[in-house]
Amino acid sequence: MFNMLNLLMLQAETADQPLLLPDSVQKANFAQAVDKLVNTDYHQLIANFAEEAVWVLVKILCALAIWAVGRIIIRWVLGMLNRTFERRNVDTSLRSFLRNLIKVVLTLLVILTVVQMLGVNVTSIIALFASATLAIGMALSGTMQNFAGGVMILLLKPYRVGDYISAQGQSGTVTEIMLFSTKIQTTDNQTIYIPNSSIATAIIDNYSAAELRRVDITVGISYGDSVEAARQAILELCREDGRILSSPEPAVWLAHLGDSSVILTVRMWVKNADYWDVFFQMNEKIYDTLPKKGINFPFPQMDVHVKKEE
């Protein structure tokens, strides 16, 4: 016990400061702290604080001004691009893709400028972004594939804005080719987004690629009715309709003999925009006209023979 006390006293004496300060030293330290508080130039302190606050406010206002001016410049650049595209007759699909890409790049530049104005080291941000690019690219590999698919679509042009297509089990009119997806509008006014990566490698039916399109209609008439009379009646309807082209000529052929009817195939060429109107209206005209010519449409029927055993 005494050895322990002697050790503690020896450490206290050899230290730079004693473990317990004397009252006189404590009073002196307290008096010094009070003197600092009393003699502090609060006016200078407030002035320095106000100066710093004003400087921070100016930087914030400058950043907001840069953001507002940047947005105006971006809108002006996009408007100029639209006018240039229209003057040079650039493809509508390419217009949408380039406009979205340039808008994203310019917006990122404005954001970096605003961040730099606020005092953040942009070089560090760019370095951090560059180091994270690989990880982000791996995490968003599907998104990068969609971007690459959009580029392939614009280069190969399997469809364009305004075309009616069928792909990935969906059918509709292409309204926009974006960076990562293609937007189509269905006939019942639904908006569907198809990823570019999937549609770029899928089988695409483009119904609008050609200027002309053939309308095929199947007609069944009764056995015993004249095929030639039905042919002439249908061809007369085709000649009366100005939307049906005379070259190539419309044709009516006997396709095959069905179980209860003779099947005729009607083929007509029309402009792409007139396809569905001609298809539906010609079906109705044929249904109303043939019975007036003595040609009947048979009902499905089956002959049953009963054999009587003796």
Short mmCIF file of C-alpha atoms in Angstrom, two decimals:
data_model
loop_
_atom_site.label_atom_id
_atom_site.label_comp_id
_atom_site.label_asym_id
_atom_site.label_seq_id
_atom_site.Cartn_x
_atom_site.Cartn_y
_atom_site.Cartn_z
CA MET A 1 0.00 0.00 0.00
CA PHE A 2 2.73 2.47 0.92
CA ASN A 3 4.67 1.44 -2.15
CA MET A 4 1.63 2.29 -4.32
CA LEU A 5 1.27 5.76 -2.72
CA ASN A 6 4.96 6.49 -3.18
CA LEU A 7 4.67 5.51 -6.87
CA LEU A 8 1.74 7.86 -7.43
CA MET A 9 3.47 10.77 -5.75
CA LEU A 10 6.62 10.15 -7.79
CA GLN A 11 4.61 10.19 -11.07
CA ALA A 12 2.86 13.42 -10.05
CA GLU A 13 6.14 15.14 -9.31
CA THR A 14 7.80 14.03 -12.56
CA ALA A 15 4.82 14.99 -14.79
CA ASP A 16 4.68 18.29 -16.66
CA GLN A 17 1.68 19.34 -14.61
CA PRO A 18 0.52 18.07 -11.24
CA LEU A 19 -2.55 15.87 -11.07
CA LEU A 20 -4.42 18.43 -8.91
CA LEU A 21 -3.90 22.09 -9.75
CA PRO A 22 -3.58 24.46 -6.82
CA ASP A 23 -6.41 26.89 -6.18
CA SER A 24 -4.28 29.83 -7.24
CA VAL A 25 -3.67 28.28 -10.68
CA GLN A 26 -7.33 27.44 -11.11
CA LYS A 27 -8.30 31.00 -10.23
CA ALA A 28 -5.76 32.35 -12.70
CA ASN A 29 -7.09 30.16 -15.54
CA PHE A 30 -10.67 31.18 -14.78
CA ALA A 31 -9.69 34.85 -14.71
CA GLN A 32 -7.96 34.45 -18.07
CA ALA A 33 -11.07 32.89 -19.66
CA VAL A 34 -13.28 35.65 -18.30
CA ASP A 35 -10.86 38.26 -19.61
CA LYS A 36 -11.05 36.74 -23.11
CA LEU A 37 -14.84 36.86 -23.04
CA VAL A 38 -14.89 40.44 -21.80
CA ASN A 39 -12.21 41.75 -24.14
CA THR A 40 -13.49 39.98 -27.31
CA ASP A 41 -14.37 42.43 -30.10
CA TYR A 42 -17.94 41.31 -30.74
CA HIS A 43 -18.44 43.96 -33.38
CA GLN A 44 -15.58 42.51 -35.43
CA LEU A 45 -16.89 38.99 -34.83
CA ILE A 46 -20.36 39.97 -36.05
CA ALA A 47 -18.84 41.80 -39.00
CA ASN A 48 -16.82 38.76 -40.00
CA PHE A 49 -19.90 36.53 -39.67
CA ALA A 50 -21.99 38.94 -41.73
CA GLU A 51 -19.30 39.08 -44.40
CA GLU A 52 -19.17 35.30 -44.64
CA ALA A 53 -22.98 35.08 -44.72
CA VAL A 54 -23.19 37.64 -47.51
CA TRP A 55 -20.53 35.78 -49.49
CA VAL A 56 -22.38 32.48 -49.11
CA LEU A 57 -25.64 34.17 -50.13
CA VAL A 58 -23.97 35.68 -53.20
CA LYS A 59 -22.64 32.25 -54.21
CA ILE A 60 -26.10 30.70 -53.80
CA LEU A 61 -27.68 33.47 -55.88
CA CYS A 62 -25.00 33.07 -58.55
CA ALA A 63 -25.59 29.30 -58.61
CA LEU A 64 -29.35 29.85 -59.00
CA ALA A 65 -28.70 32.36 -61.78
CA ILE A 66 -26.41 29.92 -63.58
CA TRP A 67 -29.06 27.20 -63.27
CA ALA A 68 -31.78 29.49 -64.67
CA VAL A 69 -29.59 30.76 -67.53
CA GLY A 70 -28.43 27.20 -68.24
CA ARG A 71 -32.02 26.00 -68.56
CA ILE A 72 -32.75 28.85 -70.97
CA ILE A 73 -29.66 28.02 -73.03
CA ILE A 74 -30.62 24.32 -73.13
CA ARG A 75 -34.11 25.19 -74.42
CA TRP A 76 -32.58 27.52 -77.01
CA VAL A 77 -30.12 24.87 -78.19
CA LEU A 78 -32.87 22.24 -78.45
CA GLY A 79 -35.06 24.66 -80.38
CA MET A 80 -32.21 25.44 -82.76
CA LEU A 81 -31.60 21.71 -83.23
CA ASN A 82 -35.27 21.14 -84.04
CA ARG A 83 -35.18 23.90 -86.67
CA THR A 84 -31.97 22.50 -88.13
CA PHE A 85 -33.43 18.98 -88.23
CA GLU A 86 -36.55 20.21 -90.01
CA ARG A 87 -34.54 22.27 -92.49
CA ARG A 88 -32.30 19.32 -93.34
CA ASN A 89 -35.16 16.77 -93.25
CA VAL A 90 -33.48 14.63 -90.60
CA ASP A 91 -35.34 11.40 -89.80
CA THR A 92 -37.94 11.87 -87.06
CA SER A 93 -36.64 8.92 -85.05
CA LEU A 94 -33.08 10.29 -85.10
CA ARG A 95 -34.35 13.71 -84.04
CA SER A 96 -35.94 12.36 -80.87
CA PHE A 97 -32.90 10.27 -79.92
CA LEU A 98 -30.34 13.07 -80.47
CA ARG A 99 -32.53 15.63 -78.73
CA ASN A 100 -32.80 13.50 -75.60
CA LEU A 101 -29.07 12.70 -75.62
CA ILE A 102 -28.00 16.33 -76.01
CA LYS A 103 -30.46 17.44 -73.34
CA VAL A 104 -28.98 14.97 -70.82
CA VAL A 105 -25.38 16.03 -71.60
CA LEU A 106 -26.10 19.77 -71.35
CA THR A 107 -28.05 19.32 -68.13
CA LEU A 108 -25.11 17.47 -66.55
CA LEU A 109 -22.76 20.30 -67.58
CA VAL A 110 -25.02 22.89 -65.99
CA ILE A 111 -25.25 20.85 -62.78
CA LEU A 112 -21.43 20.56 -62.59
CA THR A 113 -21.10 24.33 -63.10
CA VAL A 114 -23.60 25.04 -60.32
CA VAL A 115 -21.83 22.65 -57.95
CA GLN A 116 -18.48 24.30 -58.69
CA MET A 117 -19.97 27.73 -58.01
CA LEU A 118 -21.06 26.51 -54.57
CA GLY A 119 -17.44 25.70 -53.77
CA VAL A 120 -17.43 21.94 -54.29
CA ASN A 121 -14.37 20.53 -56.02
CA VAL A 122 -15.70 19.37 -59.38
CA THR A 123 -12.47 17.53 -60.19
CA SER A 124 -13.03 15.27 -57.22
CA ILE A 125 -16.59 14.63 -58.29
CA ILE A 126 -15.50 13.76 -61.83
CA ALA A 127 -12.79 11.46 -60.49
CA LEU A 128 -15.30 9.79 -58.19
CA PHE A 129 -17.76 9.44 -61.04
CA ALA A 130 -15.08 7.95 -63.29
CA SER A 131 -14.07 5.43 -60.64
CA ALA A 132 -17.69 4.44 -60.11
CA THR A 133 -18.46 4.16 -63.84
CA LEU A 134 -17.36 0.53 -64.05
CA ALA A 135 -19.45 -0.53 -61.05
CA ILE A 136 -22.46 1.44 -62.29
CA GLY A 137 -22.04 0.00 -65.77
CA MET A 138 -22.03 -3.52 -64.39
CA ALA A 139 -25.05 -2.82 -62.20
CA LEU A 140 -26.92 -1.16 -65.07
CA SER A 141 -25.81 -3.53 -67.79
CA GLY A 142 -29.41 -3.92 -68.92
CA THR A 143 -29.78 -0.16 -69.24
CA MET A 144 -26.58 0.06 -71.30
CA GLN A 145 -27.92 -2.72 -73.53
CA ASN A 146 -31.09 -0.69 -74.04
CA PHE A 147 -29.00 2.34 -75.01
CA ALA A 148 -26.97 0.25 -77.47
CA GLY A 149 -30.22 -1.20 -78.83
CA GLY A 150 -31.53 2.32 -79.45
CA VAL A 151 -28.37 3.17 -81.39
CA MET A 152 -28.75 0.01 -83.49
CA ILE A 153 -32.38 0.83 -84.23
CA LEU A 154 -31.41 4.31 -85.43
CA LEU A 155 -28.61 2.93 -87.59
CA LEU A 156 -30.45 -0.04 -89.12
CA LYS A 157 -33.89 1.65 -89.13
CA PRO A 158 -36.17 -1.41 -88.95
CA TYR A 159 -38.92 1.08 -88.09
CA ARG A 160 -39.36 4.81 -87.71
CA VAL A 161 -41.63 7.17 -85.84
CA GLY A 162 -45.11 6.91 -87.34
CA ASP A 163 -44.78 3.26 -88.46
CA TYR A 164 -47.30 0.66 -87.36
CA ILE A 165 -45.35 -2.33 -86.03
CA SER A 166 -45.85 -5.57 -84.17
CA ALA A 167 -43.07 -6.76 -81.84
CA GLN A 168 -42.72 -8.55 -78.51
CA GLY A 169 -46.43 -9.41 -78.58
CA GLN A 170 -47.46 -5.75 -78.87
CA SER A 171 -48.84 -3.83 -81.86
CA GLY A 172 -49.17 -0.12 -82.32
CA THR A 173 -47.88 3.07 -83.93
CA VAL A 174 -44.36 4.18 -82.97
CA THR A 175 -44.62 7.62 -81.37
CA GLU A 176 -41.07 8.06 -80.05
CA ILE A 177 -37.72 6.26 -79.99
CA MET A 178 -36.11 7.24 -76.69
CA LEU A 179 -32.68 6.56 -75.22
CA PHE A 180 -33.65 3.30 -73.54
CA SER A 181 -37.08 2.33 -74.87
CA THR A 182 -39.49 2.68 -77.77
CA LYS A 183 -42.93 4.16 -77.12
CA ILE A 184 -45.86 2.88 -79.18
CA GLN A 185 -49.54 3.84 -79.18
CA THR A 186 -52.02 1.00 -79.63
CA THR A 187 -55.25 1.27 -81.59
CA ASP A 188 -57.23 1.48 -78.32
CA ASN A 189 -55.03 4.41 -77.16
CA GLN A 190 -52.76 2.56 -74.77
CA THR A 191 -49.16 3.72 -74.40
CA ILE A 192 -46.62 0.87 -74.26
CA TYR A 193 -42.87 1.16 -73.63
CA ILE A 194 -40.73 -1.63 -75.11
CA PRO A 195 -37.04 -1.85 -74.05
CA ASN A 196 -34.75 -1.16 -76.99
CA SER A 197 -32.51 -4.14 -76.22
CA SER A 198 -35.38 -6.62 -76.58
CA ILE A 199 -37.00 -5.02 -79.61
CA ALA A 200 -33.66 -4.62 -81.44
CA THR A 201 -33.14 -8.39 -81.41
CA ALA A 202 -36.79 -9.41 -81.85
CA ILE A 203 -38.82 -10.24 -84.95
CA ILE A 204 -40.52 -7.01 -86.03
CA ASP A 205 -43.51 -6.80 -88.37
CA ASN A 206 -43.44 -3.34 -89.93
CA TYR A 207 -46.77 -2.79 -91.65
CA SER A 208 -45.87 0.74 -92.75
CA ALA A 209 -42.55 0.06 -94.47
CA ALA A 210 -44.10 -0.32 -97.95
CA GLU A 211 -46.26 2.28 -99.65
CA LEU A 212 -48.79 -0.30 -100.86
CA ARG A 213 -50.42 -3.17 -99.01
CA ARG A 214 -52.57 -6.08 -100.15
CA VAL A 215 -56.00 -6.66 -98.63
CA ASP A 216 -57.00 -10.32 -98.43
CA ILE A 217 -60.64 -11.26 -97.79
CA THR A 218 -62.05 -14.79 -97.55
CA VAL A 219 -65.61 -15.39 -98.79
CA GLY A 220 -67.58 -18.65 -98.55
CA ILE A 221 -70.45 -19.33 -101.00
CA SER A 222 -72.83 -22.25 -101.24
CA TYR A 223 -72.18 -25.31 -103.36
CA GLY A 224 -74.09 -25.02 -106.60
CA ASP A 225 -73.77 -21.22 -106.84
CA SER A 226 -71.81 -19.78 -109.74
CA VAL A 227 -68.22 -18.96 -108.86
CA GLU A 228 -67.94 -16.73 -111.94
CA ALA A 229 -71.01 -14.73 -110.96
CA ALA A 230 -69.59 -14.21 -107.47
CA ARG A 231 -66.23 -13.21 -109.02
CA GLN A 232 -67.76 -10.60 -111.31
CA ALA A 233 -69.92 -9.16 -108.53
CA ILE A 234 -66.91 -8.74 -106.23
CA LEU A 235 -64.73 -7.27 -109.00
CA GLU A 236 -67.47 -4.77 -109.76
CA LEU A 237 -67.38 -3.64 -106.12
CA CYS A 238 -63.60 -3.24 -106.39
CA ARG A 239 -63.89 -1.10 -109.52
CA GLU A 240 -66.42 1.16 -107.85
CA ASP A 241 -64.16 1.82 -104.87
CA GLY A 242 -61.63 4.51 -105.78
CA ARG A 243 -59.25 3.48 -102.99
CA ILE A 244 -58.61 0.07 -104.58
CA LEU A 245 -55.82 0.30 -107.15
CA SER A 246 -56.33 -0.90 -110.71
CA SER A 247 -52.69 -1.90 -110.97
CA PRO A 248 -52.01 -4.46 -109.64
CA GLU A 249 -55.50 -5.58 -110.58
CA PRO A 250 -57.82 -7.02 -107.94
CA ALA A 251 -58.39 -10.74 -108.25
CA VAL A 252 -60.88 -13.33 -107.00
CA TRP A 253 -59.77 -16.96 -106.87
CA LEU A 254 -61.30 -20.21 -105.74
CA ALA A 255 -59.06 -21.08 -102.81
CA HIS A 256 -60.40 -24.50 -101.80
CA LEU A 257 -63.53 -26.57 -101.30
CA GLY A 258 -64.63 -26.51 -97.69
CA ASP A 259 -66.85 -28.89 -95.79
CA SER A 260 -70.00 -26.82 -96.36
CA SER A 261 -68.94 -23.97 -98.66
CA VAL A 262 -66.78 -22.98 -101.61
CA ILE A 263 -64.03 -20.69 -100.33
CA LEU A 264 -63.08 -17.69 -102.48
CA THR A 265 -60.06 -15.45 -101.84
CA VAL A 266 -60.29 -11.77 -102.76
CA ARG A 267 -57.05 -9.85 -103.19
CA MET A 268 -56.89 -6.07 -103.57
CA TRP A 269 -54.03 -3.57 -103.44
CA VAL A 270 -54.49 -0.27 -101.62
CA LYS A 271 -52.38 2.48 -100.11
CA ASN A 272 -51.09 1.68 -96.66
CA ALA A 273 -53.26 4.29 -94.96
CA ASP A 274 -56.45 2.86 -96.53
CA TYR A 275 -55.89 -0.77 -95.51
CA TRP A 276 -58.25 -1.14 -92.55
CA ASP A 277 -61.03 1.03 -93.99
CA VAL A 278 -61.08 -1.01 -97.20
CA PHE A 279 -60.87 -4.30 -95.31
CA PHE A 280 -63.89 -3.67 -93.09
CA GLN A 281 -66.02 -1.85 -95.65
CA MET A 282 -65.46 -4.40 -98.43
CA ASN A 283 -66.51 -7.22 -96.10
CA GLU A 284 -69.76 -5.38 -95.46
CA LYS A 285 -70.32 -4.60 -99.16
CA ILE A 286 -69.74 -8.23 -100.17
CA TYR A 287 -72.16 -9.41 -97.48
CA ASP A 288 -74.87 -7.02 -98.73
CA THR A 289 -74.29 -7.46 -102.49
CA LEU A 290 -73.86 -11.20 -103.15
CA PRO A 291 -77.30 -12.28 -101.89
CA LYS A 292 -78.85 -9.73 -104.32
CA LYS A 293 -77.00 -11.51 -107.13
CA GLY A 294 -78.49 -14.87 -106.13
CA ILE A 295 -75.34 -16.04 -104.34
CA ASN A 296 -75.87 -17.45 -100.87
CA PHE A 297 -73.69 -17.80 -97.80
CA PRO A 298 -74.14 -21.32 -96.39
CA PHE A 299 -74.48 -22.18 -92.75
CA PRO A 300 -72.11 -24.78 -91.35
CA GLN A 301 -73.79 -28.15 -91.75
CA MET A 302 -73.09 -31.83 -91.39
CA ASP A 303 -74.80 -34.71 -93.16
CA VAL A 304 -75.49 -37.67 -90.85
CA HIS A 305 -76.32 -41.02 -92.41
CA VAL A 306 -78.10 -43.54 -90.19
CA LYS A 307 -77.71 -47.16 -91.18
CA LYS A 308 -80.61 -49.37 -90.14
CA GLU A 309 -79.69 -52.90 -89.30
CA GLU A 310 -82.16 -55.63 -90.26
#
